Short mmCIF file of C-alpha atoms in Angstrom, two decimals:
data_model
loop_
_atom_site.label_atom_id
_atom_site.label_comp_id
_atom_site.label_asym_id
_atom_site.label_seq_id
_atom_site.Cartn_x
_atom_site.Cartn_y
_atom_site.Cartn_z
CA MET D 568 -18.58 -8.93 -8.81
CA GLU D 569 -16.75 -9.48 -11.44
CA THR D 570 -17.98 -12.89 -12.02
CA MET D 571 -21.89 -11.63 -11.47
CA LEU D 572 -21.04 -8.57 -13.76
CA LEU D 573 -19.14 -11.92 -16.49
CA LEU D 574 -22.48 -13.89 -15.93
CA PHE D 575 -24.15 -11.05 -16.46
CA LEU D 576 -22.87 -10.47 -20.37
CA LEU D 577 -22.34 -14.00 -20.90
CA MET D 578 -26.80 -14.11 -20.46
CA MET D 579 -26.47 -10.41 -22.71
CA ASN D 580 -24.89 -11.85 -25.63
CA GLY D 581 -27.87 -13.88 -27.01
CA ASP D 582 -29.23 -10.46 -28.37
CA GLU D 583 -27.50 -9.48 -32.12
CA ARG D 584 -26.96 -5.66 -30.49
CA THR D 585 -26.61 -6.39 -27.44
CA GLY D 586 -23.89 -8.20 -28.23
CA GLU D 587 -22.22 -5.40 -30.82
CA SER D 588 -22.48 -3.66 -28.64
CA LEU D 589 -20.96 -5.37 -26.61
CA LYS D 590 -18.07 -6.22 -28.41
CA SER D 591 -17.47 -3.16 -29.37
CA PHE D 592 -17.04 -1.99 -25.59
CA LEU D 593 -14.68 -5.03 -25.29
CA LYS D 594 -12.81 -4.09 -28.15
CA PHE D 595 -11.92 -0.68 -26.65
CA TYR D 596 -11.12 -2.24 -22.81
CA ARG D 597 -8.59 -3.92 -25.02
CA GLU D 598 -7.27 -0.90 -26.40
CA ASN D 599 -7.21 1.17 -23.53
CA ARG D 600 -6.60 -1.09 -21.08
CA ASP D 601 -3.79 0.89 -19.23
CA LEU D 602 -5.53 4.06 -19.50
CA ILE D 603 -7.85 2.68 -17.59
CA SER D 604 -6.45 1.15 -15.06
CA ALA D 605 -4.42 4.24 -14.52
CA LEU D 606 -7.17 6.84 -14.36
CA SER D 607 -9.27 4.69 -12.13
CA ALA D 608 -6.41 3.88 -9.24
CA SER D 609 -6.44 5.85 -6.55
CA PRO D 610 -3.36 8.10 -5.84
CA LYS D 611 -0.81 6.70 -3.43
CA GLU D 612 0.23 8.67 -0.63
CA GLU D 613 4.38 8.60 0.10
CA PRO D 614 4.94 7.99 3.61
CA SER D 615 6.92 10.05 5.86
CA PRO D 616 10.27 9.87 6.78
CA PRO D 617 10.60 9.67 10.99
CA GLU D 618 11.15 11.80 12.86
CA GLN D 619 14.92 11.71 13.94
CA THR D 620 15.08 11.91 17.42
CA GLU D 621 18.98 11.46 19.57
CA ASN D 622 19.44 8.35 21.31
CA ARG D 623 22.22 9.87 23.71
CA PRO D 624 21.05 9.91 27.17
CA ARG D 625 20.18 12.87 29.10
CA GLU D 626 23.11 14.72 31.37
CA GLU D 627 20.78 15.17 34.31
CA VAL D 628 19.58 12.31 34.77
CA GLY D 629 21.67 10.04 36.86
CA ASP D 630 24.85 9.37 39.30
CA LEU D 631 28.22 7.91 37.71
CA SER D 632 28.92 6.97 41.52
CA VAL D 633 26.11 4.31 41.12
CA ILE D 634 27.98 2.66 37.71
CA GLU D 635 31.51 2.76 39.06
CA GLU D 636 30.47 1.22 42.94
CA TYR D 637 29.11 -1.68 40.39
CA LEU D 638 31.83 -2.20 38.23
CA LYS D 639 34.45 -1.88 41.33
CA LYS D 640 32.02 -4.77 43.39
CA PHE D 641 31.68 -7.49 40.11
CA SER D 642 35.42 -6.62 38.71
CA VAL D 643 36.61 -9.07 41.33
#
């Protein structure tokens, strides 16, 4: 897209009146490049922090005797 625009502007450079308006536009653009880019930039949304969850096992799940039996079996 930018290449096509540049090619078009170079083709229009042959006309004296168009050349002067192109030069004045480019001068204006060079002086205000930062302002133009700041105005044309889309606002970025900040990502929301992830919800914190507890990583503890639920108390109602599991039987501790299973773990005790496993440890007894393999602790020889």
